[in-house]
XYZ file of C-alpha atoms in Angstrom:
370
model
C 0.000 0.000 0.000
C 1.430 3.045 -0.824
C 1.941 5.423 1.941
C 0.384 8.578 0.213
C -3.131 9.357 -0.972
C -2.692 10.864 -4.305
C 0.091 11.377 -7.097
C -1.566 14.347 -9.720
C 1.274 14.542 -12.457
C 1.290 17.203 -15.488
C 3.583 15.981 -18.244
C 5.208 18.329 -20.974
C 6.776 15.523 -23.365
C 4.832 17.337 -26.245
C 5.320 20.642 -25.615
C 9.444 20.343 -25.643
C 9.392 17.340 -27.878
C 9.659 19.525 -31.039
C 12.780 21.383 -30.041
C 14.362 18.508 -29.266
C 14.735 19.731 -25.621
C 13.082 21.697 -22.543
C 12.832 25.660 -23.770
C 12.806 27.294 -20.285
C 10.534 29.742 -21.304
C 7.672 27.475 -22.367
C 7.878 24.784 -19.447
C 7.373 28.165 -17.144
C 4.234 28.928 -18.958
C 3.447 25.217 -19.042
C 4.083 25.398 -15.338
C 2.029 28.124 -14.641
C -1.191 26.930 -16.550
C -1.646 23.662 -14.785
C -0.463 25.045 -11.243
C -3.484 26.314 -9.694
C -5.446 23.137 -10.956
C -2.814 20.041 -10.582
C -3.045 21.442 -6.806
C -6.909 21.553 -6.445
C -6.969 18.508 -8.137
C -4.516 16.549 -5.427
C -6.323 18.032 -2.722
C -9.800 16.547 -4.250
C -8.305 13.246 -4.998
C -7.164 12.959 -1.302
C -10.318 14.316 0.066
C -8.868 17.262 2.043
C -8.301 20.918 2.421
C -5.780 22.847 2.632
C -6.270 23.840 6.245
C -6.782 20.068 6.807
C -2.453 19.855 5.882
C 0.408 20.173 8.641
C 3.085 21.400 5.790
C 3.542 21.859 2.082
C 6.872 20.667 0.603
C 8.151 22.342 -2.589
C 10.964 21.496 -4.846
C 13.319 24.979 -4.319
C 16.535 23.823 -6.481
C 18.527 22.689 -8.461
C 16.843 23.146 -11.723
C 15.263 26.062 -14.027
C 14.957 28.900 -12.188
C 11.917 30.239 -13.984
C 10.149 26.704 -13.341
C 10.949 26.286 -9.554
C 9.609 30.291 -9.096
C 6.288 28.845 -9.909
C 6.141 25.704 -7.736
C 7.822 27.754 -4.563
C 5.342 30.985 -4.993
C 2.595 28.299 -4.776
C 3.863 26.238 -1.774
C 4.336 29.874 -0.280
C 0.740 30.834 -0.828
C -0.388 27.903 0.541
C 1.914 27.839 3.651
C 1.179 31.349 4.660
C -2.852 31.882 3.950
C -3.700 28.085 5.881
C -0.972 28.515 8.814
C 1.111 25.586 7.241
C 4.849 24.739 7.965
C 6.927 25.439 4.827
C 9.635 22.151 3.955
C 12.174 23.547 1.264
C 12.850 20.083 -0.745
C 16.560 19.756 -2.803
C 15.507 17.972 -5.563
C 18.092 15.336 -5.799
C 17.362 14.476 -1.970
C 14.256 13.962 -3.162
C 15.076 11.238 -5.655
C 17.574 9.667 -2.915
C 14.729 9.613 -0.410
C 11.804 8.276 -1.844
C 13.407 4.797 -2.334
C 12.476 4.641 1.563
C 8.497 5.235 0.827
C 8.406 1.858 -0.569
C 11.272 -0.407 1.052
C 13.064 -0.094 4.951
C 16.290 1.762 3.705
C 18.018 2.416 6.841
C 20.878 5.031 7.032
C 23.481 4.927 5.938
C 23.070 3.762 2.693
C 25.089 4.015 -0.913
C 22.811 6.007 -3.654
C 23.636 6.432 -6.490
C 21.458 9.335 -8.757
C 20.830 9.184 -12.307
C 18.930 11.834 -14.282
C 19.025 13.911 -16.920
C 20.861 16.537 -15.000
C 22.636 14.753 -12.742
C 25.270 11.381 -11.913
C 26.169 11.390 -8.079
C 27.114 8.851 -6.002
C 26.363 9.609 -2.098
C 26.598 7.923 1.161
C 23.135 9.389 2.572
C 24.223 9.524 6.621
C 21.010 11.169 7.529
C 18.032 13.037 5.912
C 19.625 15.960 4.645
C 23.292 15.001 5.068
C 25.680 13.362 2.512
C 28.783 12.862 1.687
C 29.905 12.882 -2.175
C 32.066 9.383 -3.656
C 31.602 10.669 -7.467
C 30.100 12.562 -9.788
C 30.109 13.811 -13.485
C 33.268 15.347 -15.192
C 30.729 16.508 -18.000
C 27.269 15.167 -19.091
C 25.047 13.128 -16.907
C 23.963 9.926 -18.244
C 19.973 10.766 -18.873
C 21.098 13.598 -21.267
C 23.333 11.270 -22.786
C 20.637 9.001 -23.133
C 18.401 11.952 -24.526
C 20.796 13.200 -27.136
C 21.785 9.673 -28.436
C 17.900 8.776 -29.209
C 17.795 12.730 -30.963
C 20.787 11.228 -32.823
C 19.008 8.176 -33.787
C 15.525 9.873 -34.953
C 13.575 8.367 -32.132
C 10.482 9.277 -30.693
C 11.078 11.300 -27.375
C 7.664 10.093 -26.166
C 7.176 9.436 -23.175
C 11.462 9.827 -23.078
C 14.612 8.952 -24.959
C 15.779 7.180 -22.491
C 12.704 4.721 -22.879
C 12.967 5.103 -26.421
C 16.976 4.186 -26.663
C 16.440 1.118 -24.316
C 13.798 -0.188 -26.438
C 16.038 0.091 -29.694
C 18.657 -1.467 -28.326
C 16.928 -4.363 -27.017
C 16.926 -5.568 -30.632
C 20.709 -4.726 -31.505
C 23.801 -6.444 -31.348
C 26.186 -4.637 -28.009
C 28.729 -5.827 -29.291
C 28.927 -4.542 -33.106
C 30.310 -1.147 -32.242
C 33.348 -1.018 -29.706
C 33.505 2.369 -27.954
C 35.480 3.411 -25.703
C 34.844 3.045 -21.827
C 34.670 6.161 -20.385
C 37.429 6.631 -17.563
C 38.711 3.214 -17.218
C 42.295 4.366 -16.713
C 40.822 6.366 -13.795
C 40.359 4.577 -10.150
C 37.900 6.886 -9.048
C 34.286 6.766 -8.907
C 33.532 10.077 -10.927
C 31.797 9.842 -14.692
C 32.092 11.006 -18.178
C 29.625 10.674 -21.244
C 30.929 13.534 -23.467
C 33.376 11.317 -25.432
C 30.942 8.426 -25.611
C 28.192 10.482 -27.111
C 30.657 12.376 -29.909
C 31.675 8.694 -30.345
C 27.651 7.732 -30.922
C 27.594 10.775 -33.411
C 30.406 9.676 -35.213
C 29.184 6.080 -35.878
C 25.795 7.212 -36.528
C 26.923 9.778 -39.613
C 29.115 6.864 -40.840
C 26.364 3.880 -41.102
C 23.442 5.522 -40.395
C 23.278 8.575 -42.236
C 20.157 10.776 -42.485
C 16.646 10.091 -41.373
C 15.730 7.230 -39.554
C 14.260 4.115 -41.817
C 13.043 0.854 -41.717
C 16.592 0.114 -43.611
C 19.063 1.033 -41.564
C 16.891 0.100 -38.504
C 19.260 -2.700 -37.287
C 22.268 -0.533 -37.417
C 20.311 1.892 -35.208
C 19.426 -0.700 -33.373
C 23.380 -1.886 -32.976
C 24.627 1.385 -32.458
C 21.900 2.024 -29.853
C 22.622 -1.487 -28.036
C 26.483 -0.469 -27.885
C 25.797 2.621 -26.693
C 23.817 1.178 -23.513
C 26.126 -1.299 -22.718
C 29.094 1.285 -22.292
C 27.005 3.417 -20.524
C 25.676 0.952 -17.991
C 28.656 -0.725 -17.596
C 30.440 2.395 -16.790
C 27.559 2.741 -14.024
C 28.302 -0.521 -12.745
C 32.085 0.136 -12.563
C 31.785 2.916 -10.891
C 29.051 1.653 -8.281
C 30.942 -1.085 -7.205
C 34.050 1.015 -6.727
C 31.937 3.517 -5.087
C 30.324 0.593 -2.569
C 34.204 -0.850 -1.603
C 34.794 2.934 -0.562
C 31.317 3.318 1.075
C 31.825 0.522 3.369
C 35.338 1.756 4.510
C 33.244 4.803 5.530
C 30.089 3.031 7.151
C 30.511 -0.566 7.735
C 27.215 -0.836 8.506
C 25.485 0.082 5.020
C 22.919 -2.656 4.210
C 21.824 -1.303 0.714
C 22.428 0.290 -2.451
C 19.295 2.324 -3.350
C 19.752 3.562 -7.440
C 17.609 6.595 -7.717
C 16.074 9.098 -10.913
C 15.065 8.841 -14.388
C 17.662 6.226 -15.317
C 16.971 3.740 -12.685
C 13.757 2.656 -14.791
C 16.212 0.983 -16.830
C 15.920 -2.456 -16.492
C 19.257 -3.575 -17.925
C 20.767 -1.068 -15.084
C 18.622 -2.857 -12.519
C 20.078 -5.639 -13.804
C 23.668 -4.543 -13.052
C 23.381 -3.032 -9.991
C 21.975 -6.732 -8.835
C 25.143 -7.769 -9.589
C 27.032 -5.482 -7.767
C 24.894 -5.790 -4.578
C 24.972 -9.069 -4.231
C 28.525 -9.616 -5.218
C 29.367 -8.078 -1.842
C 26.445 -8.801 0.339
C 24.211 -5.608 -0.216
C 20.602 -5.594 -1.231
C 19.556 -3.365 -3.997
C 16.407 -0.925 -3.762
C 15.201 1.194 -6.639
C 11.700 3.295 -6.183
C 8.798 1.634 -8.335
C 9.123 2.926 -12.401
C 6.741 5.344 -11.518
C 8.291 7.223 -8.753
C 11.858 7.259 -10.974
C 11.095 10.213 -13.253
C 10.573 13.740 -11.600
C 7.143 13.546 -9.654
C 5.272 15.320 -6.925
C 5.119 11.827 -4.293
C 8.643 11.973 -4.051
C 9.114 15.484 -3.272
C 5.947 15.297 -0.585
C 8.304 11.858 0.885
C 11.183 14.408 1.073
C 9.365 16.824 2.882
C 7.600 14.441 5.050
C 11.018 12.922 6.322
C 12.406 16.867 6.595
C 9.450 17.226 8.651
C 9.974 14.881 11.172
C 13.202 16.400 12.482
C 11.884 20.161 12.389
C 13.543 20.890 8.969
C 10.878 23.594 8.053
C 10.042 27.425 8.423
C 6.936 29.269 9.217
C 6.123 31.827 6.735
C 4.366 35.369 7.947
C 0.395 35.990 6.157
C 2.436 38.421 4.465
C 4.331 35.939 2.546
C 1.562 34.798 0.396
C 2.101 38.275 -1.907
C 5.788 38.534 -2.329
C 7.308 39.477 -5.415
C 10.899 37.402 -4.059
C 11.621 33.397 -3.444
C 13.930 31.513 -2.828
C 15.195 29.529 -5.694
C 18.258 27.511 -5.465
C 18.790 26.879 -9.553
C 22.249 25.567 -8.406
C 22.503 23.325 -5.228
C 24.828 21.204 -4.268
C 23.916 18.341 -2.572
C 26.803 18.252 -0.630
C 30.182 19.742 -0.136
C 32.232 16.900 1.404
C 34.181 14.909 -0.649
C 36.244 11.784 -1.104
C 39.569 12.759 -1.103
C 39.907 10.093 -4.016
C 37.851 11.437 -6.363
C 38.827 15.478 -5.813
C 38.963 15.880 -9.598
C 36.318 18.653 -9.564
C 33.571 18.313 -12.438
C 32.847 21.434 -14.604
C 29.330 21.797 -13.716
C 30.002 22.320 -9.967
C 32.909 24.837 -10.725
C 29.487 27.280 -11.144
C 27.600 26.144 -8.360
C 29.370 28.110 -5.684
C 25.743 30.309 -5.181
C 23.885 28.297 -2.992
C 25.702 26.778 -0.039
C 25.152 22.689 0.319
C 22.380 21.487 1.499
C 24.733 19.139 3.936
C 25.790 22.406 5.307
C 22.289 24.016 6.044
C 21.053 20.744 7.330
C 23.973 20.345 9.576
C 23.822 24.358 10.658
C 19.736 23.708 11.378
C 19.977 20.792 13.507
C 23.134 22.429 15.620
C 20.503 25.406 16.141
C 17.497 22.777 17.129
C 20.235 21.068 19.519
C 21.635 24.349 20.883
C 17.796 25.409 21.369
C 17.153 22.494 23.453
């Protein structure tokens, strides 16, 4: 039994499917369209009112800045006209969390996150507090995913990643031999710029122009090649990453595999593997609760909740022009020293300080207070 009443999801596949890619601008205005109703909707479903609610969680970062203003000037207007408590959700806590909703994940436990945006791999100590094994040098292995099926001329609907994973289930892996991604590198960090150029390349050689029913199976083979590299370099790097983990915190029971990617059932597949090869059971949220969606980000808040991770908001809230958005949030700021190689797309992320750091920094306060 699922332990939340409803799950209201808006999807904009077909709005961004013709660019090839989310255009910020129109998943705002997407956004703000369905807002007002996805959340009367919810409330409906679950046969309550808003006053009837302890809290409202919202997602405040990392992502599109113009996209979270909409969700966190909602969640505002909610917290502050019914008296509710405000939870602040980092959205890649969210994905790391949520595992726990369906399965008894105690801490600590190994995650590893795969999205579009993002490829981290995290002890999770506590709600709110992690420490960082790897992460990516360049592109994270959904957009990888993504740009490869754009590559091939596949439908985007309801993702590429979907799409790529179904293409490849009737290829041949081995036909095309890329290169694995960091192999020469004993760290637990990841790289998918050279495999995708790589995916390019073999695709304008054998596969030129659009997509057709005769040059299907070299799609196909190109696509199947693709995954395997890609996977495996997951699984590589998740089994160095548990070895390391379990230096840190013998007493990590599971691997949880979080995000868009971990629908992939090859992946799953892997990841088995790797658990059981040193004595750790695997846990991945239900298919459904893998891509971006509202239950996870409610979980999130719910467990943020429980240790007084929250704000109130004054009435006078509900009408101001200013939120807090965290477009980019690092999960964490400490570090293996093994893998100190620091990835380009956290080089820019020096804005917002960790969410390790605030969580740590609350809690002292709630101690100090007691």
């Amino acid at each position: 039994m699922h332990p939340y009443r409803t799950d209201i999801g808006i999807l904009q596949v077909d709005i961004h499917a013709p660019w090839g890619g989310v255009v910020p601008k129109l998943a705002q205005e997407a956004h703000e369209a369905a807002m007002d109703s996805t959340v009367e909707q919810a409330l409906q479903q679950a046969g309550v009112r808003p006053s009837d609610l302890e809290a409202v969680a919202v997602t405040v970062g990392p992502g599109l800045s113009l996209c979270l203003k909409v969700g966190v000037q909602k969640a505002r207007q909610l917290a502050a006209e019914h008296g509710l408590k405000y939870v602040a959700v980092h959205h890649m806590e969210a994905h790391a969390l949520v595992a726990r909703a369906s399965a008894p994940v105690a801490f600590p436990f190994l995650c590893l996150l795969v999205s579009g945006g993002h490829n981290l791999l995290v002890i999770a100590h506590g709600v709110g507090r992690y420490s960082l094994l790897g992460s990516t040098l360049d592109d994270a292995v959904g957009e990888a995913y993504d740009k490869v099926a754009r590559l091939l001329g596949l439908e985007l609907r309801p993702s590429g990643g979907a799409a790529v994973e179904t293409l490849a289930a009737e290829g041949d892996d081995q036909r095309f031999k890329f290169s694995m991604p960091l192999r020469m590198r004993p760290n637990c960090n990841f790289s998918y710029a050279g495999l995708k150029t790589a995916v390019r390349l073999a695709i304008e050689a054998e596969a030129p122009g659009p997509a057709t029913d005769a040059n299907r199976q070299v799609r196909a083979d190109i696509a199947a090649s693709f995954q395997r590299v890609a996977l495996t370099h997951l699984e590589e790097r998740t089994r160095r990453a548990a070895a390391w983990a379990l230096e840190a915190e013998p007493s990590i029971c599971h691997i949880v595999v979080a995000g868009g990617v971990a629908a992939n059932k090859l992946l799953r597949s892997k990841l088995q593997g790797v658990a059981k090869g040193i004595g750790l059971e695997l846990v991945s949220p239900p298919p459904q609760l893998c891509t971006d969606n509202g239950v996870m980000v409610a979980w999130a808040g719910a467990e943020r909740l429980a240790l007084g991770l929250w704000e109130h908001l004054p009435a006078s809230a509900a009408d101001d022009a200013w939120v807090d958005v965290r477009p980019r949030w690092p999960l964490t700021d400490q570090r293996d020293s093994r893998s100190l190689s620091e990835p380009r797309s956290e080089r820019k992320k020096g804005i917002h300080t960790s969410l390790t750091a605030l969580t740590e920094a609350t809690l002292c306060i709630h101690s100090a207070e007691q």
